[in-house]
Amino acid sequence: PSGTWLLYLPCTWSIGFGEGCLPDWHMLSLFGIGAVLMRGAGCTINDMWDRNYDKQVARTASRPLAAGDISTFQSFIFLGGQLSLALCVLLCLNYYSIILGAASLSLVITYPLMKRITYWPQLVLGLTFNWGALLGWSAIKGSCEWSVCLPLYLGGVMWTLVYDTIYAHQDKRDDIIIGVKSTALQFKEDTKQWLSGFSLAMLLSLCVAGINCNQTFPYYSAVAAIGAHLAHQVYTLDIDKPEDCWKKFASNRTVGFLLFIGIVLGNL
C-alpha cells in the first residue's frame, strides 16, 4: 500500500501544476487507477524475477511466488490482466501521452534486474516510479513543458533515492549473503550524508519547477515543510534497526501529500 501511494503521487503533481488551473479530478482518478495497476504490474514482475532470491530473505519468503502458493504461469496470467487494464487507461489519453506512457514499459520490466548488476538499483527505480511526473502534464496539456516537468521528475527521482535507500537498509544483511546490490550497501555508514544530498537536490528541483510555472506562496510553504520532514527523517534514522527503517520509509507518504496539497492551495 505504501508503494502504491508513492507511485500515485508523482502522477498527480504535474496534473495540478498547470498555471492558473485546478487539478482535473477526473484525470486524477484515471491516473490513480493507472498507477495502482502499473505499480501492481511492477510488483508482479519484481516477484517473478526475484522468486528464488525472495525465498532466502526472511521478510520476503512468504510472498506468493516465493512460497509456492501460485505458479509462474498463474503470475503471467495475472500480469497480463494488470497490463491489459492499464492499457485501457492509457488509451483514454491523447496520442502524445500514449507514446510517452508506453515508453516507460521497458523501465517497468527491467528495473527489478538492476539489483543484480549495479549498486544503484534505487536510481533506476526512481526513473521508473516518477514517470507520471512527465505523463500527468502531457495528459492535460498535450505535450510536456520540459522546464517544469524535468525538474519535477528529477525531484521525484531524488525522493525515491531517499526513501528506497532507507527501505533497502532493512534487508542489507540478507542482501550481502545472496549477492543482491543496493545503495544501502554502497553508502554503508555514509548513508545519512547521501540522503541529505538527495534531499537537498529534491528541494532545489521542486523550487525550480515551481518558479518555472509561477507557483505561489502555499507551494513554497509545502516545499519548506517537506524539507523539515526530510531533515527530521534523516537525522533520526537508525540504519541498523529494520523496524525504524520501515517506519521512516512509510512516513514518506506525508512528503507526497504535503506537496500535492501545496500545489492545489498554490493554484487556489
PDB file of C-alpha atoms in Angstrom:
ATOM      1  CA  PRO A   1       0.000   0.000   0.000  1.00  0.00           C
ATOM      2  CA  SER A   2       2.769   2.487   0.770  1.00  0.00           C
ATOM      3  CA  GLY A   3       4.412   1.831  -2.565  1.00  0.00           C
ATOM      4  CA  THR A   4       1.150   2.316  -4.436  1.00  0.00           C
ATOM      5  CA  TRP A   5       0.618   5.772  -2.987  1.00  0.00           C
ATOM      6  CA  LEU A   6       4.237   6.719  -3.527  1.00  0.00           C
ATOM      7  CA  LEU A   7       3.811   5.965  -7.214  1.00  0.00           C
ATOM      8  CA  TYR A   8       0.431   7.663  -7.490  1.00  0.00           C
ATOM      9  CA  LEU A   9       1.569  10.978  -6.051  1.00  0.00           C
ATOM     10  CA  PRO A  10       4.124  11.971  -8.756  1.00  0.00           C
ATOM     11  CA  CYS A  11       1.377  11.352 -11.321  1.00  0.00           C
ATOM     12  CA  THR A  12      -0.865  13.862  -9.573  1.00  0.00           C
ATOM     13  CA  TRP A  13       1.769  16.520  -9.032  1.00  0.00           C
ATOM     14  CA  SER A  14       2.116  17.565 -12.652  1.00  0.00           C
ATOM     15  CA  ILE A  15      -1.637  17.347 -13.260  1.00  0.00           C
ATOM     16  CA  GLY A  16      -2.091  20.023 -10.621  1.00  0.00           C
ATOM     17  CA  PHE A  17       0.880  22.092 -11.767  1.00  0.00           C
ATOM     18  CA  GLY A  18      -0.708  23.779 -14.790  1.00  0.00           C
ATOM     19  CA  GLU A  19      -0.514  27.538 -14.450  1.00  0.00           C
ATOM     20  CA  GLY A  20      -3.772  29.088 -13.306  1.00  0.00           C
ATOM     21  CA  CYS A  21      -5.775  25.865 -13.270  1.00  0.00           C
ATOM     22  CA  LEU A  22      -7.016  23.485 -10.602  1.00  0.00           C
ATOM     23  CA  PRO A  23      -6.425  19.744 -10.806  1.00  0.00           C
ATOM     24  CA  ASP A  24      -8.641  17.824 -13.204  1.00  0.00           C
ATOM     25  CA  TRP A  25     -10.288  15.435 -10.737  1.00  0.00           C
ATOM     26  CA  HIS A  26     -11.455  13.091 -13.482  1.00  0.00           C
ATOM     27  CA  MET A  27      -7.880  12.838 -14.738  1.00  0.00           C
ATOM     28  CA  LEU A  28      -6.593  12.384 -11.185  1.00  0.00           C
ATOM     29  CA  SER A  29      -8.934   9.410 -10.773  1.00  0.00           C
ATOM     30  CA  LEU A  30      -7.798   7.958 -14.087  1.00  0.00           C
ATOM     31  CA  PHE A  31      -4.155   8.312 -13.093  1.00  0.00           C
ATOM     32  CA  GLY A  32      -4.880   6.839  -9.685  1.00  0.00           C
ATOM     33  CA  ILE A  33      -6.296   3.693 -11.296  1.00  0.00           C
ATOM     34  CA  GLY A  34      -3.439   3.543 -13.791  1.00  0.00           C
ATOM     35  CA  ALA A  35      -0.811   3.999 -11.086  1.00  0.00           C
ATOM     36  CA  VAL A  36      -2.252   1.192  -8.953  1.00  0.00           C
ATOM     37  CA  LEU A  37      -2.331  -1.100 -11.996  1.00  0.00           C
ATOM     38  CA  MET A  38       1.199  -0.300 -13.138  1.00  0.00           C
ATOM     39  CA  ARG A  39       2.596  -0.398  -9.588  1.00  0.00           C
ATOM     40  CA  GLY A  40       0.911  -3.765  -9.219  1.00  0.00           C
ATOM     41  CA  ALA A  41       2.379  -4.923 -12.520  1.00  0.00           C
ATOM     42  CA  GLY A  42       5.807  -3.782 -11.370  1.00  0.00           C
ATOM     43  CA  CYS A  43       5.403  -5.768  -8.145  1.00  0.00           C
ATOM     44  CA  THR A  44       4.326  -8.846 -10.093  1.00  0.00           C
ATOM     45  CA  ILE A  45       7.314  -8.576 -12.448  1.00  0.00           C
ATOM     46  CA  ASN A  46       9.622  -7.968  -9.490  1.00  0.00           C
ATOM     47  CA  ASP A  47       8.351 -11.068  -7.685  1.00  0.00           C
ATOM     48  CA  MET A  48       8.666 -13.151 -10.844  1.00  0.00           C
ATOM     49  CA  TRP A  49      12.292 -12.109 -11.349  1.00  0.00           C
ATOM     50  CA  ASP A  50      13.157 -12.458  -7.662  1.00  0.00           C
ATOM     51  CA  ARG A  51      11.232 -15.547  -6.596  1.00  0.00           C
ATOM     52  CA  ASN A  52      14.442 -17.502  -5.896  1.00  0.00           C
ATOM     53  CA  TYR A  53      16.039 -14.582  -4.051  1.00  0.00           C
ATOM     54  CA  ASP A  54      12.899 -13.934  -2.006  1.00  0.00           C
ATOM     55  CA  LYS A  55      12.996 -17.481  -0.628  1.00  0.00           C
ATOM     56  CA  GLN A  56      16.300 -16.640   1.054  1.00  0.00           C
ATOM     57  CA  VAL A  57      15.169 -13.408   2.745  1.00  0.00           C
ATOM     58  CA  ALA A  58      13.089 -13.693   5.897  1.00  0.00           C
ATOM     59  CA  ARG A  59      10.963 -10.617   5.140  1.00  0.00           C
ATOM     60  CA  THR A  60      10.030 -11.769   1.621  1.00  0.00           C
ATOM     61  CA  ALA A  61       9.921 -15.562   1.980  1.00  0.00           C
ATOM     62  CA  SER A  62       6.142 -15.534   2.420  1.00  0.00           C
ATOM     63  CA  ARG A  63       5.436 -13.766  -0.902  1.00  0.00           C
ATOM     64  CA  PRO A  64       3.104 -15.952  -3.009  1.00  0.00           C
ATOM     65  CA  LEU A  65       5.611 -16.917  -5.714  1.00  0.00           C
ATOM     66  CA  ALA A  66       8.482 -17.462  -3.291  1.00  0.00           C
ATOM     67  CA  ALA A  67       6.269 -19.563  -1.007  1.00  0.00           C
ATOM     68  CA  GLY A  68       4.916 -21.613  -3.923  1.00  0.00           C
ATOM     69  CA  ASP A  69       1.319 -20.530  -3.341  1.00  0.00           C
ATOM     70  CA  ILE A  70       0.955 -19.641  -7.031  1.00  0.00           C
ATOM     71  CA  SER A  71       2.789 -20.819 -10.127  1.00  0.00           C
ATOM     72  CA  THR A  72       4.815 -18.779 -12.610  1.00  0.00           C
ATOM     73  CA  PHE A  73       2.139 -19.458 -15.236  1.00  0.00           C
ATOM     74  CA  GLN A  74      -0.565 -18.067 -12.951  1.00  0.00           C
ATOM     75  CA  SER A  75       1.522 -14.981 -12.314  1.00  0.00           C
ATOM     76  CA  PHE A  76       1.870 -14.455 -16.095  1.00  0.00           C
ATOM     77  CA  ILE A  77      -1.916 -14.549 -16.430  1.00  0.00           C
ATOM     78  CA  PHE A  78      -2.315 -12.087 -13.575  1.00  0.00           C
ATOM     79  CA  LEU A  79       0.325  -9.793 -15.067  1.00  0.00           C
ATOM     80  CA  GLY A  80      -1.450  -9.921 -18.431  1.00  0.00           C
ATOM     81  CA  GLY A  81      -4.646  -8.774 -16.762  1.00  0.00           C
ATOM     82  CA  GLN A  82      -2.906  -5.900 -14.994  1.00  0.00           C
ATOM     83  CA  LEU A  83      -1.195  -4.684 -18.161  1.00  0.00           C
ATOM     84  CA  SER A  84      -4.359  -5.026 -20.237  1.00  0.00           C
ATOM     85  CA  LEU A  85      -6.350  -2.886 -17.829  1.00  0.00           C
ATOM     86  CA  ALA A  86      -3.505  -0.364 -17.646  1.00  0.00           C
ATOM     87  CA  LEU A  87      -3.506  -0.180 -21.449  1.00  0.00           C
ATOM     88  CA  CYS A  88      -7.216   0.672 -21.362  1.00  0.00           C
ATOM     89  CA  VAL A  89      -6.416   3.588 -19.065  1.00  0.00           C
ATOM     90  CA  LEU A  90      -3.531   4.736 -21.280  1.00  0.00           C
ATOM     91  CA  LEU A  91      -5.733   4.687 -24.386  1.00  0.00           C
ATOM     92  CA  CYS A  92      -8.020   7.230 -22.725  1.00  0.00           C
ATOM     93  CA  LEU A  93      -5.234   9.818 -23.043  1.00  0.00           C
ATOM     94  CA  ASN A  94      -4.020  11.861 -26.025  1.00  0.00           C
ATOM     95  CA  TYR A  95      -1.600  10.392 -28.590  1.00  0.00           C
ATOM     96  CA  TYR A  96       1.442  12.179 -27.160  1.00  0.00           C
ATOM     97  CA  SER A  97       0.720  10.720 -23.728  1.00  0.00           C
ATOM     98  CA  ILE A  98       0.077   7.233 -25.115  1.00  0.00           C
ATOM     99  CA  ILE A  99       3.545   7.202 -26.696  1.00  0.00           C
ATOM    100  CA  LEU A 100       5.143   8.724 -23.606  1.00  0.00           C
ATOM    101  CA  GLY A 101       3.393   6.245 -21.321  1.00  0.00           C
ATOM    102  CA  ALA A 102       4.308   3.253 -23.475  1.00  0.00           C
ATOM    103  CA  ALA A 103       7.959   4.341 -23.336  1.00  0.00           C
ATOM    104  CA  SER A 104       8.016   3.612 -19.600  1.00  0.00           C
ATOM    105  CA  LEU A 105       7.222  -0.084 -20.052  1.00  0.00           C
ATOM    106  CA  SER A 106      10.850  -1.035 -20.680  1.00  0.00           C
ATOM    107  CA  LEU A 107      11.780   0.510 -17.323  1.00  0.00           C
ATOM    108  CA  VAL A 108       8.925  -1.284 -15.553  1.00  0.00           C
ATOM    109  CA  ILE A 109      10.108  -4.642 -16.922  1.00  0.00           C
ATOM    110  CA  THR A 110      13.839  -4.200 -16.346  1.00  0.00           C
ATOM    111  CA  TYR A 111      14.182  -2.254 -13.101  1.00  0.00           C
ATOM    112  CA  PRO A 112      13.884  -5.399 -10.902  1.00  0.00           C
ATOM    113  CA  LEU A 113      17.006  -6.759 -12.647  1.00  0.00           C
ATOM    114  CA  MET A 114      19.175  -3.783 -11.735  1.00  0.00           C
ATOM    115  CA  LYS A 115      19.916  -5.055  -8.226  1.00  0.00           C
ATOM    116  CA  ARG A 116      21.894  -7.866  -9.879  1.00  0.00           C
ATOM    117  CA  ILE A 117      24.227  -5.628 -11.864  1.00  0.00           C
ATOM    118  CA  THR A 118      24.581  -2.280 -10.074  1.00  0.00           C
ATOM    119  CA  TYR A 119      24.696  -0.829  -6.580  1.00  0.00           C
ATOM    120  CA  TRP A 120      22.301   1.873  -7.842  1.00  0.00           C
ATOM    121  CA  PRO A 121      19.031  -0.003  -8.483  1.00  0.00           C
ATOM    122  CA  GLN A 122      17.234   2.716  -6.494  1.00  0.00           C
ATOM    123  CA  LEU A 123      18.178   5.218  -9.199  1.00  0.00           C
ATOM    124  CA  VAL A 124      16.541   3.066 -11.885  1.00  0.00           C
ATOM    125  CA  LEU A 125      13.538   2.615  -9.606  1.00  0.00           C
ATOM    126  CA  GLY A 126      13.298   6.401  -9.330  1.00  0.00           C
ATOM    127  CA  LEU A 127      13.396   6.814 -13.103  1.00  0.00           C
ATOM    128  CA  THR A 128      10.562   4.255 -13.326  1.00  0.00           C
ATOM    129  CA  PHE A 129       8.287   5.299 -10.462  1.00  0.00           C
ATOM    130  CA  ASN A 130       8.305   9.006 -11.258  1.00  0.00           C
ATOM    131  CA  TRP A 131       7.416   8.763 -14.946  1.00  0.00           C
ATOM    132  CA  GLY A 132       4.000  10.075 -14.022  1.00  0.00           C
ATOM    133  CA  ALA A 133       5.583  13.465 -13.306  1.00  0.00           C
ATOM    134  CA  LEU A 134       6.037  13.724 -17.092  1.00  0.00           C
ATOM    135  CA  LEU A 135       2.859  11.955 -18.106  1.00  0.00           C
ATOM    136  CA  GLY A 136       0.484  13.941 -15.905  1.00  0.00           C
ATOM    137  CA  TRP A 137       1.380  17.232 -17.588  1.00  0.00           C
ATOM    138  CA  SER A 138       1.160  15.837 -21.121  1.00  0.00           C
ATOM    139  CA  ALA A 139      -2.237  14.255 -20.384  1.00  0.00           C
ATOM    140  CA  ILE A 140      -3.624  17.715 -19.577  1.00  0.00           C
ATOM    141  CA  LYS A 141      -1.649  19.901 -21.975  1.00  0.00           C
ATOM    142  CA  GLY A 142      -0.987  17.528 -24.905  1.00  0.00           C
ATOM    143  CA  SER A 143       2.801  17.890 -24.579  1.00  0.00           C
ATOM    144  CA  CYS A 144       5.465  18.389 -21.898  1.00  0.00           C
ATOM    145  CA  GLU A 145       6.729  21.742 -20.703  1.00  0.00           C
ATOM    146  CA  TRP A 146      10.236  20.484 -20.050  1.00  0.00           C
ATOM    147  CA  SER A 147      11.315  23.477 -17.952  1.00  0.00           C
ATOM    148  CA  VAL A 148       8.719  22.333 -15.413  1.00  0.00           C
ATOM    149  CA  CYS A 149       8.460  18.586 -15.986  1.00  0.00           C
ATOM    150  CA  LEU A 150      12.168  17.744 -15.903  1.00  0.00           C
ATOM    151  CA  PRO A 151      12.861  19.452 -12.541  1.00  0.00           C
ATOM    152  CA  LEU A 152       9.702  17.834 -11.145  1.00  0.00           C
ATOM    153  CA  TYR A 153      10.832  14.454 -12.467  1.00  0.00           C
ATOM    154  CA  LEU A 154      14.341  14.950 -11.075  1.00  0.00           C
ATOM    155  CA  GLY A 155      12.876  15.895  -7.706  1.00  0.00           C
ATOM    156  CA  GLY A 156      10.853  12.679  -7.711  1.00  0.00           C
ATOM    157  CA  VAL A 157      13.920  10.618  -8.609  1.00  0.00           C
ATOM    158  CA  MET A 158      15.870  12.182  -5.734  1.00  0.00           C
ATOM    159  CA  TRP A 159      12.965  11.462  -3.393  1.00  0.00           C
ATOM    160  CA  THR A 160      12.935   7.798  -4.462  1.00  0.00           C
ATOM    161  CA  LEU A 161      16.660   7.565  -3.725  1.00  0.00           C
ATOM    162  CA  VAL A 162      15.905   8.800  -0.215  1.00  0.00           C
ATOM    163  CA  TYR A 163      13.036   6.508   0.711  1.00  0.00           C
ATOM    164  CA  ASP A 164      14.180   3.392  -1.127  1.00  0.00           C
ATOM    165  CA  THR A 165      17.709   3.592   0.270  1.00  0.00           C
ATOM    166  CA  ILE A 166      16.099   3.654   3.715  1.00  0.00           C
ATOM    167  CA  TYR A 167      13.912   0.709   2.675  1.00  0.00           C
ATOM    168  CA  ALA A 168      16.960  -1.236   1.446  1.00  0.00           C
ATOM    169  CA  HIS A 169      18.659  -0.994   4.842  1.00  0.00           C
ATOM    170  CA  GLN A 170      16.038  -3.434   6.163  1.00  0.00           C
ATOM    171  CA  ASP A 171      17.464  -6.285   4.087  1.00  0.00           C
ATOM    172  CA  LYS A 172      21.162  -5.435   3.851  1.00  0.00           C
ATOM    173  CA  ARG A 173      22.358  -8.435   5.843  1.00  0.00           C
ATOM    174  CA  ASP A 174      20.404 -10.876   3.681  1.00  0.00           C
ATOM    175  CA  ASP A 175      21.389  -8.978   0.527  1.00  0.00           C
ATOM    176  CA  ILE A 176      25.087  -9.450   1.289  1.00  0.00           C
ATOM    177  CA  ILE A 177      24.577 -13.194   1.695  1.00  0.00           C
ATOM    178  CA  ILE A 178      22.608 -13.707  -1.529  1.00  0.00           C
ATOM    179  CA  GLY A 179      24.598 -11.213  -3.625  1.00  0.00           C
ATOM    180  CA  VAL A 180      21.963  -8.526  -4.186  1.00  0.00           C
ATOM    181  CA  LYS A 181      23.183  -4.926  -4.574  1.00  0.00           C
ATOM    182  CA  SER A 182      21.668  -1.679  -3.301  1.00  0.00           C
ATOM    183  CA  THR A 183      22.518   1.914  -2.434  1.00  0.00           C
ATOM    184  CA  ALA A 184      22.290   0.860   1.221  1.00  0.00           C
ATOM    185  CA  LEU A 185      25.288  -1.413   0.688  1.00  0.00           C
ATOM    186  CA  GLN A 186      27.037   1.197  -1.441  1.00  0.00           C
ATOM    187  CA  PHE A 187      26.691   4.049   1.071  1.00  0.00           C
ATOM    188  CA  LYS A 188      27.092   1.994   4.283  1.00  0.00           C
ATOM    189  CA  GLU A 189      27.821   4.296   7.224  1.00  0.00           C
ATOM    190  CA  ASP A 190      27.798   7.351   4.937  1.00  0.00           C
ATOM    191  CA  THR A 191      24.095   6.843   4.211  1.00  0.00           C
ATOM    192  CA  LYS A 192      22.913   9.926   6.097  1.00  0.00           C
ATOM    193  CA  GLN A 193      25.259  12.215   4.157  1.00  0.00           C
ATOM    194  CA  TRP A 194      23.997  10.804   0.859  1.00  0.00           C
ATOM    195  CA  LEU A 195      20.366  11.083   1.961  1.00  0.00           C
ATOM    196  CA  SER A 196      20.957  14.699   2.948  1.00  0.00           C
ATOM    197  CA  GLY A 197      22.385  15.427  -0.502  1.00  0.00           C
ATOM    198  CA  PHE A 198      19.464  13.737  -2.263  1.00  0.00           C
ATOM    199  CA  SER A 199      17.000  15.649  -0.072  1.00  0.00           C
ATOM    200  CA  LEU A 200      18.642  18.963  -0.897  1.00  0.00           C
ATOM    201  CA  ALA A 201      18.616  18.132  -4.622  1.00  0.00           C
ATOM    202  CA  MET A 202      14.924  17.254  -4.367  1.00  0.00           C
ATOM    203  CA  LEU A 203      14.055  20.546  -2.687  1.00  0.00           C
ATOM    204  CA  LEU A 204      16.054  22.587  -5.209  1.00  0.00           C
ATOM    205  CA  SER A 205      14.395  20.747  -8.106  1.00  0.00           C
ATOM    206  CA  LEU A 206      10.934  21.392  -6.689  1.00  0.00           C
ATOM    207  CA  CYS A 207      11.763  25.085  -6.312  1.00  0.00           C
ATOM    208  CA  VAL A 208      12.953  25.303  -9.916  1.00  0.00           C
ATOM    209  CA  ALA A 209       9.779  23.565 -11.135  1.00  0.00           C
ATOM    210  CA  GLY A 210       7.667  25.968  -9.074  1.00  0.00           C
ATOM    211  CA  ILE A 211       9.463  29.050 -10.352  1.00  0.00           C
ATOM    212  CA  ASN A 212       9.106  27.925 -13.968  1.00  0.00           C
ATOM    213  CA  CYS A 213       5.321  27.591 -13.684  1.00  0.00           C
ATOM    214  CA  ASN A 214       4.697  30.621 -11.458  1.00  0.00           C
ATOM    215  CA  GLN A 215       3.733  28.758  -8.308  1.00  0.00           C
ATOM    216  CA  THR A 216       2.733  30.804  -5.274  1.00  0.00           C
ATOM    217  CA  PHE A 217       3.395  31.026  -1.524  1.00  0.00           C
ATOM    218  CA  PRO A 218       1.434  27.917  -0.390  1.00  0.00           C
ATOM    219  CA  TYR A 219       3.503  25.763  -2.737  1.00  0.00           C
ATOM    220  CA  TYR A 220       6.819  27.005  -1.359  1.00  0.00           C
ATOM    221  CA  SER A 221       5.464  26.625   2.174  1.00  0.00           C
ATOM    222  CA  ALA A 222       4.779  22.986   1.380  1.00  0.00           C
ATOM    223  CA  VAL A 223       8.304  22.563   0.000  1.00  0.00           C
ATOM    224  CA  ALA A 224       9.687  24.067   3.230  1.00  0.00           C
ATOM    225  CA  ALA A 225       7.570  21.656   5.279  1.00  0.00           C
ATOM    226  CA  ILE A 226       8.884  18.776   3.177  1.00  0.00           C
ATOM    227  CA  GLY A 227      12.424  19.952   3.883  1.00  0.00           C
ATOM    228  CA  ALA A 228      11.746  19.914   7.625  1.00  0.00           C
ATOM    229  CA  HIS A 229      10.161  16.467   7.385  1.00  0.00           C
ATOM    230  CA  LEU A 230      13.111  15.033   5.451  1.00  0.00           C
ATOM    231  CA  ALA A 231      15.638  16.645   7.797  1.00  0.00           C
ATOM    232  CA  HIS A 232      13.953  15.035  10.808  1.00  0.00           C
ATOM    233  CA  GLN A 233      13.636  11.742   8.959  1.00  0.00           C
ATOM    234  CA  VAL A 234      17.336  11.591   8.089  1.00  0.00           C
ATOM    235  CA  TYR A 235      18.552  12.896  11.451  1.00  0.00           C
ATOM    236  CA  THR A 236      16.578  10.351  13.490  1.00  0.00           C
ATOM    237  CA  LEU A 237      17.097   7.374  11.161  1.00  0.00           C
ATOM    238  CA  ASP A 238      18.762   4.291  12.630  1.00  0.00           C
ATOM    239  CA  ILE A 239      20.027   2.326   9.640  1.00  0.00           C
ATOM    240  CA  ASP A 240      20.751  -0.715  11.806  1.00  0.00           C
ATOM    241  CA  LYS A 241      17.158  -1.126  13.028  1.00  0.00           C
ATOM    242  CA  PRO A 242      14.874  -2.610  10.333  1.00  0.00           C
ATOM    243  CA  GLU A 243      11.729  -1.537  12.190  1.00  0.00           C
ATOM    244  CA  ASP A 244      12.910   2.084  12.247  1.00  0.00           C
ATOM    245  CA  CYS A 245      13.818   1.916   8.550  1.00  0.00           C
ATOM    246  CA  TRP A 246      10.292   0.717   7.767  1.00  0.00           C
ATOM    247  CA  LYS A 247       8.774   3.489   9.891  1.00  0.00           C
ATOM    248  CA  LYS A 248      10.838   6.157   8.135  1.00  0.00           C
ATOM    249  CA  PHE A 249      10.095   4.668   4.702  1.00  0.00           C
ATOM    250  CA  ALA A 250       6.350   4.662   5.330  1.00  0.00           C
ATOM    251  CA  SER A 251       6.439   8.262   6.590  1.00  0.00           C
ATOM    252  CA  ASN A 252       7.326   9.395   3.073  1.00  0.00           C
ATOM    253  CA  ARG A 253       3.625   9.284   2.251  1.00  0.00           C
ATOM    254  CA  THR A 254       3.488  12.562   4.165  1.00  0.00           C
ATOM    255  CA  VAL A 255       6.028  14.079   1.773  1.00  0.00           C
ATOM    256  CA  GLY A 256       3.876  13.347  -1.248  1.00  0.00           C
ATOM    257  CA  PHE A 257       0.668  14.600   0.336  1.00  0.00           C
ATOM    258  CA  LEU A 258       2.333  17.809   1.522  1.00  0.00           C
ATOM    259  CA  LEU A 259       3.489  18.610  -1.995  1.00  0.00           C
ATOM    260  CA  PHE A 260       0.131  17.798  -3.566  1.00  0.00           C
ATOM    261  CA  ILE A 261      -1.717  19.970  -1.052  1.00  0.00           C
ATOM    262  CA  GLY A 262       0.811  22.745  -1.648  1.00  0.00           C
ATOM    263  CA  ILE A 263       0.202  22.618  -5.397  1.00  0.00           C
ATOM    264  CA  VAL A 264      -3.582  22.732  -5.006  1.00  0.00           C
ATOM    265  CA  LEU A 265      -3.528  25.572  -2.479  1.00  0.00           C
ATOM    266  CA  GLY A 266      -0.920  27.418  -4.537  1.00  0.00           C
ATOM    267  CA  ASN A 267      -3.231  27.362  -7.550  1.00  0.00           C
ATOM    268  CA  LEU A 268      -6.251  28.349  -5.495  1.00  0.00           C
TER     269      LEU A 268
END
